[in-house]
PDB file of C-alpha atoms in Angstrom:
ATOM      1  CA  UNK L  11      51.825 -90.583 109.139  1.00  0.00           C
ATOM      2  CA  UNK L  12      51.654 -87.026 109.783  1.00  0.00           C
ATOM      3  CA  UNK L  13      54.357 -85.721 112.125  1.00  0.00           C
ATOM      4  CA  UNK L  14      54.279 -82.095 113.850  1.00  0.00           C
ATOM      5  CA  UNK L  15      56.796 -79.404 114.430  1.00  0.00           C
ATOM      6  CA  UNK L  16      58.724 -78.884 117.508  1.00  0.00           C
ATOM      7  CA  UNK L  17      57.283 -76.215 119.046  1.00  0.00           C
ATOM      8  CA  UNK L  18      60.272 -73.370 119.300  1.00  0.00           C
ATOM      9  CA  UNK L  19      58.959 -72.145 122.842  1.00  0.00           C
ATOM     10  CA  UNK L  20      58.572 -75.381 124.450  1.00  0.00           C
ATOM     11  CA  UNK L  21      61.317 -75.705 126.798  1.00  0.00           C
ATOM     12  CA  UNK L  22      63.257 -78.995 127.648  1.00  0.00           C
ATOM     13  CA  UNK L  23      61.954 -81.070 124.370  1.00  0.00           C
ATOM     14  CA  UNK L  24      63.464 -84.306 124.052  1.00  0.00           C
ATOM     15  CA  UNK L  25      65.102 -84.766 121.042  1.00  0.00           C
ATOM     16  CA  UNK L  26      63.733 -82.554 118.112  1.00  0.00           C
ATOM     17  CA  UNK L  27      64.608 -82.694 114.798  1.00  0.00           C
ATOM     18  CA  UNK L  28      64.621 -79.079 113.014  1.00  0.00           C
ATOM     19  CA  UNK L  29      65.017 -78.956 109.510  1.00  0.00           C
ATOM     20  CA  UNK L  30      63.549 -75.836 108.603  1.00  0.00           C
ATOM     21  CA  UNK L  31      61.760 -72.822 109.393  1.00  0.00           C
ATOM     22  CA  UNK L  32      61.425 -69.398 110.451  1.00  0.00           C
ATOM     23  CA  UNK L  33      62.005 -68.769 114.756  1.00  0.00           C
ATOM     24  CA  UNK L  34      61.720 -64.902 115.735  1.00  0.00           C
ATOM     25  CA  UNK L  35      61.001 -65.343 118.801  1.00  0.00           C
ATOM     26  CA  UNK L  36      63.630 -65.494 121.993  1.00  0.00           C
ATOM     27  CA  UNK L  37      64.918 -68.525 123.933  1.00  0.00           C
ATOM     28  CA  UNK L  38      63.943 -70.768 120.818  1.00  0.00           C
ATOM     29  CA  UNK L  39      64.288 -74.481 121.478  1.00  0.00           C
ATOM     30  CA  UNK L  40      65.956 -73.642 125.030  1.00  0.00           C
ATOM     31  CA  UNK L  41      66.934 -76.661 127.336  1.00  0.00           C
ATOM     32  CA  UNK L  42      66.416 -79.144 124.257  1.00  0.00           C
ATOM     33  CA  UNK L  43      67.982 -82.481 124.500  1.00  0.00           C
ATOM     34  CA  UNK L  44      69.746 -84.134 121.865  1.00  0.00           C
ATOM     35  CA  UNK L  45      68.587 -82.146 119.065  1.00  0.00           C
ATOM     36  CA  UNK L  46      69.346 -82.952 115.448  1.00  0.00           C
ATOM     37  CA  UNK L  47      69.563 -79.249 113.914  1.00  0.00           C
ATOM     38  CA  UNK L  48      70.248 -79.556 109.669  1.00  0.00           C
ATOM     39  CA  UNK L  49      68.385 -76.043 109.291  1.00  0.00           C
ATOM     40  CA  UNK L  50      66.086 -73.063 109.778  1.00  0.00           C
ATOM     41  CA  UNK L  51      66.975 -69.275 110.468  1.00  0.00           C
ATOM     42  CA  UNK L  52      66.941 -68.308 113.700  1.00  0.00           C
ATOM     43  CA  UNK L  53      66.048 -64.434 114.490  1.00  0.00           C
ATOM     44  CA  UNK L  54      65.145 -64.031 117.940  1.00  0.00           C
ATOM     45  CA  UNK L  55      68.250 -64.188 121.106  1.00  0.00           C
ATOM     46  CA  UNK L  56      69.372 -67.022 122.821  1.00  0.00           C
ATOM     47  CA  UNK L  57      68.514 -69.876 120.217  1.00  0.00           C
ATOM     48  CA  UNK L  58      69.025 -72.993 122.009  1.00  0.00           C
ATOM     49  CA  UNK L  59      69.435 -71.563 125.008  1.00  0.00           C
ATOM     50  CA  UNK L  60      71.586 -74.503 127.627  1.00  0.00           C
ATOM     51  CA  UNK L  61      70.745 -76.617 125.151  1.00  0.00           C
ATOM     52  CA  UNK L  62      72.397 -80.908 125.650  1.00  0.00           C
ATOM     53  CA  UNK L  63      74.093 -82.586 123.026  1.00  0.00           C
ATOM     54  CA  UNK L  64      72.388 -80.798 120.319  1.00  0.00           C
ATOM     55  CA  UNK L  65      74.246 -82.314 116.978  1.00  0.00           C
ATOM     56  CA  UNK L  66      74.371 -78.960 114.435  1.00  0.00           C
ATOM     57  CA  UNK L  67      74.452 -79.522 110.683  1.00  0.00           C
ATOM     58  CA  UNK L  68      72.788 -76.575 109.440  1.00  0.00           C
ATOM     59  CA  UNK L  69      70.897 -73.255 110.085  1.00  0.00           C
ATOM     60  CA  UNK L  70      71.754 -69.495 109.872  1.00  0.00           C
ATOM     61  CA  UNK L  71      71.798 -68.151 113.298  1.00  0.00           C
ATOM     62  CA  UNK L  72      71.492 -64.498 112.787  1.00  0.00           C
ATOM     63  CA  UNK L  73      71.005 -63.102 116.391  1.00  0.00           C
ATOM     64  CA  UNK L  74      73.137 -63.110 119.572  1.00  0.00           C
ATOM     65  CA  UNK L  75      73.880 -65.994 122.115  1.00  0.00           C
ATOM     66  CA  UNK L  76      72.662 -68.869 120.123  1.00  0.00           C
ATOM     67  CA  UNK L  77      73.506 -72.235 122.135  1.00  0.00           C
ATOM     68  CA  UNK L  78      74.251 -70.324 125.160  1.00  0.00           C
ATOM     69  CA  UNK L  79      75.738 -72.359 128.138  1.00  0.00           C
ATOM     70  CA  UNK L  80      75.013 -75.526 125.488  1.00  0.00           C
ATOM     71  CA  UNK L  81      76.649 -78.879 126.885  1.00  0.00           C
ATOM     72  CA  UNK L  82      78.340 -81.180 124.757  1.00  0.00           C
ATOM     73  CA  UNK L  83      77.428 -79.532 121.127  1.00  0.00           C
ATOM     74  CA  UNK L  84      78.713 -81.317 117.810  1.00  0.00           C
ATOM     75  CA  UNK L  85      78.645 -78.359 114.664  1.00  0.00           C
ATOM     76  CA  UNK L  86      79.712 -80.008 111.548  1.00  0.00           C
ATOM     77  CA  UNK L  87      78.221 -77.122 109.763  1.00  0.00           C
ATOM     78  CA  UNK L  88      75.920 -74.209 110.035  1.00  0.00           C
ATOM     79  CA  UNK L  89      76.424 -70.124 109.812  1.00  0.00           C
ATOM     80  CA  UNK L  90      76.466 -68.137 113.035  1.00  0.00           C
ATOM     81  CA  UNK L  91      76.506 -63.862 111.916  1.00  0.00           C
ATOM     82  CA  UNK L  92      74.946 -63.235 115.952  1.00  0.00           C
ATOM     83  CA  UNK L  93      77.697 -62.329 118.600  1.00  0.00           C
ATOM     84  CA  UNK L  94      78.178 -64.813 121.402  1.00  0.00           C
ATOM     85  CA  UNK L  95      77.106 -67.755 119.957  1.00  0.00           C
ATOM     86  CA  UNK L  96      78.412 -71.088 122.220  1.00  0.00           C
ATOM     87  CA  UNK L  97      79.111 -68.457 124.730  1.00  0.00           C
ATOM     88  CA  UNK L  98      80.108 -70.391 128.222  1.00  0.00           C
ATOM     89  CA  UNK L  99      79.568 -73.993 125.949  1.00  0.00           C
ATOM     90  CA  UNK L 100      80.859 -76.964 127.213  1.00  0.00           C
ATOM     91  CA  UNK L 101      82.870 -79.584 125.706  1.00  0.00           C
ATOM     92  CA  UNK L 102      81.695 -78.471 121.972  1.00  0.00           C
ATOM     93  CA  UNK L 103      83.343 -80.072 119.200  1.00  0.00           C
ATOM     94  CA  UNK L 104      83.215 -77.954 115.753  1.00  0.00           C
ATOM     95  CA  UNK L 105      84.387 -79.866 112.683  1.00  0.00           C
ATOM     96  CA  UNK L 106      83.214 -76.707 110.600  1.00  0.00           C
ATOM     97  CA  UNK L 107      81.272 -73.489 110.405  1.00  0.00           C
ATOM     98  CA  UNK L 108      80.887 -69.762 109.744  1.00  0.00           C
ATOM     99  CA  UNK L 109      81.763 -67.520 112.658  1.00  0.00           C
ATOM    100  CA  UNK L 110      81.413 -64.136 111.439  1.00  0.00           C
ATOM    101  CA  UNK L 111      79.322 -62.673 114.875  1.00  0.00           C
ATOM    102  CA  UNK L 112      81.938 -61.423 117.756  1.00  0.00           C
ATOM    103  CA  UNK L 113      83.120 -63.306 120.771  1.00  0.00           C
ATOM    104  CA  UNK L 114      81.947 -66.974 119.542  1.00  0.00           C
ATOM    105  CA  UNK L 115      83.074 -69.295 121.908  1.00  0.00           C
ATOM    106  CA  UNK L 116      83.592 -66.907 124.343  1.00  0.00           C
ATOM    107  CA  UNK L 117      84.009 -68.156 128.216  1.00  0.00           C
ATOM    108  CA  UNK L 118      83.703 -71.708 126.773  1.00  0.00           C
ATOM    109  CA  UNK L 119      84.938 -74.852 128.368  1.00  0.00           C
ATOM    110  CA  UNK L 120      87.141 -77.360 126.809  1.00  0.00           C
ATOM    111  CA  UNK L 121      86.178 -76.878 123.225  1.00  0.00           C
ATOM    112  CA  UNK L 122      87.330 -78.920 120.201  1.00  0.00           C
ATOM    113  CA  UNK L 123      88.243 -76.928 117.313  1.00  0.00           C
ATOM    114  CA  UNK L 124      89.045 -78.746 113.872  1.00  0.00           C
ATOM    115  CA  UNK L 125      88.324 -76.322 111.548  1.00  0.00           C
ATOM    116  CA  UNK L 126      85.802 -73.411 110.459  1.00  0.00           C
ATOM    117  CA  UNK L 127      85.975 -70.146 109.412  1.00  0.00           C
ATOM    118  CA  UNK L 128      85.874 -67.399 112.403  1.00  0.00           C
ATOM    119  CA  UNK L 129      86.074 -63.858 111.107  1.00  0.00           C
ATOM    120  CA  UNK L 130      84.549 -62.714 113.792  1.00  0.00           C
ATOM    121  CA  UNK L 131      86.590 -60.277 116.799  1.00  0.00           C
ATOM    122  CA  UNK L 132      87.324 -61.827 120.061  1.00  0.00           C
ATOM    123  CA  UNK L 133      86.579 -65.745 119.323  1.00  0.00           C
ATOM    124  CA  UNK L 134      87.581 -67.855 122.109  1.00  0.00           C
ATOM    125  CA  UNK L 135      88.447 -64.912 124.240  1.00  0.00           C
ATOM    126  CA  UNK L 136      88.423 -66.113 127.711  1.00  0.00           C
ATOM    127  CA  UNK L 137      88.219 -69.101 126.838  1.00  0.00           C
ATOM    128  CA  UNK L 138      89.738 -72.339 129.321  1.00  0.00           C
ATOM    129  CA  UNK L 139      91.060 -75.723 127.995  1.00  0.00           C
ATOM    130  CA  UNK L 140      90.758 -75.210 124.280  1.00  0.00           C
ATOM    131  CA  UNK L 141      92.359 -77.208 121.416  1.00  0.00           C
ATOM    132  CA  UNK L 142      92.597 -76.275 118.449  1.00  0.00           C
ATOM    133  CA  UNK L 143      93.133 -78.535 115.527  1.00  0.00           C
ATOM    134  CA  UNK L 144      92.406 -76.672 112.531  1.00  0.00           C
ATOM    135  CA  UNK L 145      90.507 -73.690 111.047  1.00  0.00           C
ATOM    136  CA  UNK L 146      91.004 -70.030 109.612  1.00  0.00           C
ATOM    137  CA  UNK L 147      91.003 -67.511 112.378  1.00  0.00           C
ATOM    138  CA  UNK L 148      90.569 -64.038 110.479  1.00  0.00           C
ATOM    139  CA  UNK L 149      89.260 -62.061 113.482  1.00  0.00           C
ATOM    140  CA  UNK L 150      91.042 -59.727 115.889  1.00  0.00           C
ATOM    141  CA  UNK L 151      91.950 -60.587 119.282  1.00  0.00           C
ATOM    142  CA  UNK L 152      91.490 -64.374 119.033  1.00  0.00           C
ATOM    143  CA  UNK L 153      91.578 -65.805 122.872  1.00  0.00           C
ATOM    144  CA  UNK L 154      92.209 -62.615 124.525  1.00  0.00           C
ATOM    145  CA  UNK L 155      92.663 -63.627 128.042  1.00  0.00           C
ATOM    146  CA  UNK L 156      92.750 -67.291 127.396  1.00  0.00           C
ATOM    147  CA  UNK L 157      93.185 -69.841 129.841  1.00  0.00           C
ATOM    148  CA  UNK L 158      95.269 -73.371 128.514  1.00  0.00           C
ATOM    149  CA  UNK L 159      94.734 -72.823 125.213  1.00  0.00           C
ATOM    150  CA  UNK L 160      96.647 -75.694 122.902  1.00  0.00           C
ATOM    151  CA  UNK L 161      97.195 -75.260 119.561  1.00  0.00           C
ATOM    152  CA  UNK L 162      98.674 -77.660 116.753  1.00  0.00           C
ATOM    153  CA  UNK L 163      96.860 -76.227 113.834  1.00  0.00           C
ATOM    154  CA  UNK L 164      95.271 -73.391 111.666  1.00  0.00           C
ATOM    155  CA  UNK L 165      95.804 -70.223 110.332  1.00  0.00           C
ATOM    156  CA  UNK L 166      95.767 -66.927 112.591  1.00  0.00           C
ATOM    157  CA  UNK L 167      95.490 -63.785 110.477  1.00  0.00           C
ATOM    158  CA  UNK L 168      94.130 -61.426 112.919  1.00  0.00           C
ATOM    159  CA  UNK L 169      95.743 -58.800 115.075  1.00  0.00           C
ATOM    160  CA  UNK L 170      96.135 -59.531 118.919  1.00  0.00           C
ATOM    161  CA  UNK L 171      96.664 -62.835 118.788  1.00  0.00           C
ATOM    162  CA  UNK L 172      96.513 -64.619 122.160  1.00  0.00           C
ATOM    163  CA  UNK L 173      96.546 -61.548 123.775  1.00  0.00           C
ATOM    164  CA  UNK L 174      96.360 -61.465 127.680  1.00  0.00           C
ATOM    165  CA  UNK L 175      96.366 -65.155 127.540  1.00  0.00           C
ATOM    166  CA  UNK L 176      97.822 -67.494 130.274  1.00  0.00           C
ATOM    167  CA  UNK L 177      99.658 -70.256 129.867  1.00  0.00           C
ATOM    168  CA  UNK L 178      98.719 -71.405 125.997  1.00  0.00           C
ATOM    169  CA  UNK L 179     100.830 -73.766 123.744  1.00  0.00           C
ATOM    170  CA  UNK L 180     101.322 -73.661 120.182  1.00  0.00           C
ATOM    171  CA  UNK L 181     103.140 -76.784 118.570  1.00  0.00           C
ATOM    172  CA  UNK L 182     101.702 -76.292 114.849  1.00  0.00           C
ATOM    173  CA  UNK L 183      99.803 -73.958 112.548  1.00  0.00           C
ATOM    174  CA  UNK L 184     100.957 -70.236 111.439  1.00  0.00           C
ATOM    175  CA  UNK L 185     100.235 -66.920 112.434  1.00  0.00           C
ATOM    176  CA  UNK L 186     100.407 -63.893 109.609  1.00  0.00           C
ATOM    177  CA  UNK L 187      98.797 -61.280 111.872  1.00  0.00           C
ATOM    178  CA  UNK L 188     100.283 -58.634 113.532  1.00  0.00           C
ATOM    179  CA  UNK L 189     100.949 -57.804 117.236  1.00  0.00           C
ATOM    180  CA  UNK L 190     100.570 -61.179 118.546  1.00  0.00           C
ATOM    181  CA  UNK L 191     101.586 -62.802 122.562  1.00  0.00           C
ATOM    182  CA  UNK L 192     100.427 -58.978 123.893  1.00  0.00           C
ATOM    183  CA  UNK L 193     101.091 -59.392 127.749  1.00  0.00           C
ATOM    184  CA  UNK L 194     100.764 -62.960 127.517  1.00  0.00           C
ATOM    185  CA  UNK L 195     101.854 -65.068 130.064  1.00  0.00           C
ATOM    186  CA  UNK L 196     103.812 -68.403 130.243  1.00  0.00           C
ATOM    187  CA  UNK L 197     103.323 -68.886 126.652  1.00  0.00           C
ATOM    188  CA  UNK L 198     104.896 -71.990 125.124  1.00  0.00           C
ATOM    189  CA  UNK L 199     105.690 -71.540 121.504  1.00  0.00           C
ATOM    190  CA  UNK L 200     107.547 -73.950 119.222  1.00  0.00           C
ATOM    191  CA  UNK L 201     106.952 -73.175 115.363  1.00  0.00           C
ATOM    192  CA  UNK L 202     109.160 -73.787 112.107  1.00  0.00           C
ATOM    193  CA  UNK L 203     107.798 -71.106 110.257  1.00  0.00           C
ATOM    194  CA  UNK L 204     107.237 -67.342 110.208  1.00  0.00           C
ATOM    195  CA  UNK L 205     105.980 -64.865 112.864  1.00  0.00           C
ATOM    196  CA  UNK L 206     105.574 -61.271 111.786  1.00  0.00           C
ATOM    197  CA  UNK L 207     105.506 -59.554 114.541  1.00  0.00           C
ATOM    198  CA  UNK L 208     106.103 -60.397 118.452  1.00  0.00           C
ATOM    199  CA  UNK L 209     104.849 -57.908 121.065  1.00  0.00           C
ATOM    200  CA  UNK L 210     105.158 -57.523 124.606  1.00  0.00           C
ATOM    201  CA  UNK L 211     105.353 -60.939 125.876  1.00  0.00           C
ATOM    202  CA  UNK L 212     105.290 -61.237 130.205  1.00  0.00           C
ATOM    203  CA  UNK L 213     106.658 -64.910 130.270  1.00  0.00           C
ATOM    204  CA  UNK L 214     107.503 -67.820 128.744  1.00  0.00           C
ATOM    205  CA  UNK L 215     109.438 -69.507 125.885  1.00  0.00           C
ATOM    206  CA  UNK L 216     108.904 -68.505 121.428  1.00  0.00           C
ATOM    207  CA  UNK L 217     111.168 -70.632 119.364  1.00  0.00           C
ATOM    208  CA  UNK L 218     110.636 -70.246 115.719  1.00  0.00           C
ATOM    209  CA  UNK L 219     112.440 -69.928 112.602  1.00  0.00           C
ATOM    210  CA  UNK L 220     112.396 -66.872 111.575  1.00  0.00           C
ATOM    211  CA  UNK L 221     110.390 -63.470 113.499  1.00  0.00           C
ATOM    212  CA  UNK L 222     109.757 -60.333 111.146  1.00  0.00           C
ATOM    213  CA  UNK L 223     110.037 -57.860 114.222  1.00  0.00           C
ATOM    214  CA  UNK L 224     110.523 -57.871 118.030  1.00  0.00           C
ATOM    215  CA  UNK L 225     108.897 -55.317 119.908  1.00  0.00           C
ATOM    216  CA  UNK L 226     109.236 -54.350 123.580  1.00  0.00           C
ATOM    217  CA  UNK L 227     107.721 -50.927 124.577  1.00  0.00           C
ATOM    218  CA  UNK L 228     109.213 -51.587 128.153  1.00  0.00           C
ATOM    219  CA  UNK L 229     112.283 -53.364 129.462  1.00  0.00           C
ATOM    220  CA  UNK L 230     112.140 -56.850 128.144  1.00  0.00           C
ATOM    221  CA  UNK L 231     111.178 -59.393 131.565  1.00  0.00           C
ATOM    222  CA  UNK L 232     113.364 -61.565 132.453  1.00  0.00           C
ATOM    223  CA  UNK L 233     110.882 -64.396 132.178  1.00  0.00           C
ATOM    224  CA  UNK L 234     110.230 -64.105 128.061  1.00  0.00           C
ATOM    225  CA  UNK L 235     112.989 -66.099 126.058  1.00  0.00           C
ATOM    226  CA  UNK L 236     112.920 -65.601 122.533  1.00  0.00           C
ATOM    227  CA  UNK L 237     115.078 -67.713 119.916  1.00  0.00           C
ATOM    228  CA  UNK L 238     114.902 -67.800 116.387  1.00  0.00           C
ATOM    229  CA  UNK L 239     117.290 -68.541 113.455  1.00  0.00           C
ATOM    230  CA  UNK L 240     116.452 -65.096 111.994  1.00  0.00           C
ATOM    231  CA  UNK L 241     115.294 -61.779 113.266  1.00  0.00           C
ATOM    232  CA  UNK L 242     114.768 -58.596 110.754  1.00  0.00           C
ATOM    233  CA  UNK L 243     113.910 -56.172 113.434  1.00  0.00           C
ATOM    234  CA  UNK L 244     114.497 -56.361 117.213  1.00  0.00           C
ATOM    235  CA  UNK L 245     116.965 -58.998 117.164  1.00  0.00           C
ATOM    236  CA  UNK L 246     118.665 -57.839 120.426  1.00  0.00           C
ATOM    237  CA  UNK L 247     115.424 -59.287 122.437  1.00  0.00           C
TER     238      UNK L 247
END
């Protein structure tokens, strides 16, 4: 039996399966409902634009804003080198992925993060209610301006991390980057391991083992407690 393509610019199709192809154009596959995505190369802005439940296995999504304002999407695998892909998303869950395009995940909405690669700057960045689990966070400024953010796992290698953020908690995983809790507020960190550098903190409590260097640029607030078993600069904070 002979089965047709989706057609890319028909909105709202009900559950599409896309294993290949080419898709240039914009607003590919928008408003699709429970798509089953294992490939194709997607060109054109705003790929899956609001798309529901779409389950993501595959497919190199080269331009900005793919799965815009998507509800409830499941990636398990699939390279995304456009900025703002998942921007605004809802409930995603990501078991793994490339994020090499800026700002993935930005403005989303209780995301599920258990692993992945996001080299990308700004991932997560304003980003409410998200756990993360896993991954390898290479980028710059991962959750800038953050709202709730909980974190148990990964590894954060980028500069700026959790920047501006409000009220974020970090139980596990390890940070190697530099100039990390910027202005962050009511942060909640309890690590045994190794912090390199700690920078400008507003509020909250950092207990961890040992800190390479405090710094403070102002007077220290009142509201940031620091403790560690070892500090090798700025150990007066």
């Amino acid at each position: 039996m002979f089965f047709s393509k989706p057609d890319p610019q028909k909105a709202g199709l009900n559950s599409p399966k896309i294993k290949d192809g080419r898709y240039d154009g914009e607003y590919a596959f928008r408003g699709c409902l429970n798509a089953r995505i294992s490939g194709g190369v997607y060109n054109g802005l705003y790929a899956y634009y609001s798309a529901k439940s779409p389950e993501i296995s595959g497919g190199e999504y080269k331009a900005g804003f793919s799965f815009y304002a998507a509800e409830f999407p499941k990636v398990t695998s699939g390279v995304f080198d456009g900025e703002m892909a998942f921007y605004g998303a809802e409930a995603a869950t990501v078991r793994y992925g490339d994020f090499s395009g800026e700002y993935a995940f930005c403005e989303s909405k209780e995301a599920m993060i258990e692993g992945g690669n996001y080299s990308g700057a700004g991932a997560f960045s304003e980003a409410v209610k998200a756990t993360i689990l896993d991954g390898n966070f290479s980028g710059p400024d991962f959750g800038i301006t953050s709202q709730q953010m909980v974190i148990t796992g990964g590894t954060f290698s980028g500069a700026g991390f959790l920047k501006f953020s409000r009220n974020a908690l970090m139980v596990g995983g390890s940070i190697t980057g530099p100039a990390v809790f910027q202005d962050a507020q009511s942060i909640k960190v309890l690590l045994n391991g190794f912090i390199p550098e700690i920078c400008n903190p507003l509020s909250g409590i950092i207990a961890v083992k040992k800190i390479g260097r405090i710094v403070f640029d102002r007077e220290k607030p009142s509201g940031v407690t620091i403790i560690a078993e070892s500090v090798d600069e700025g150990g007066a904070y």
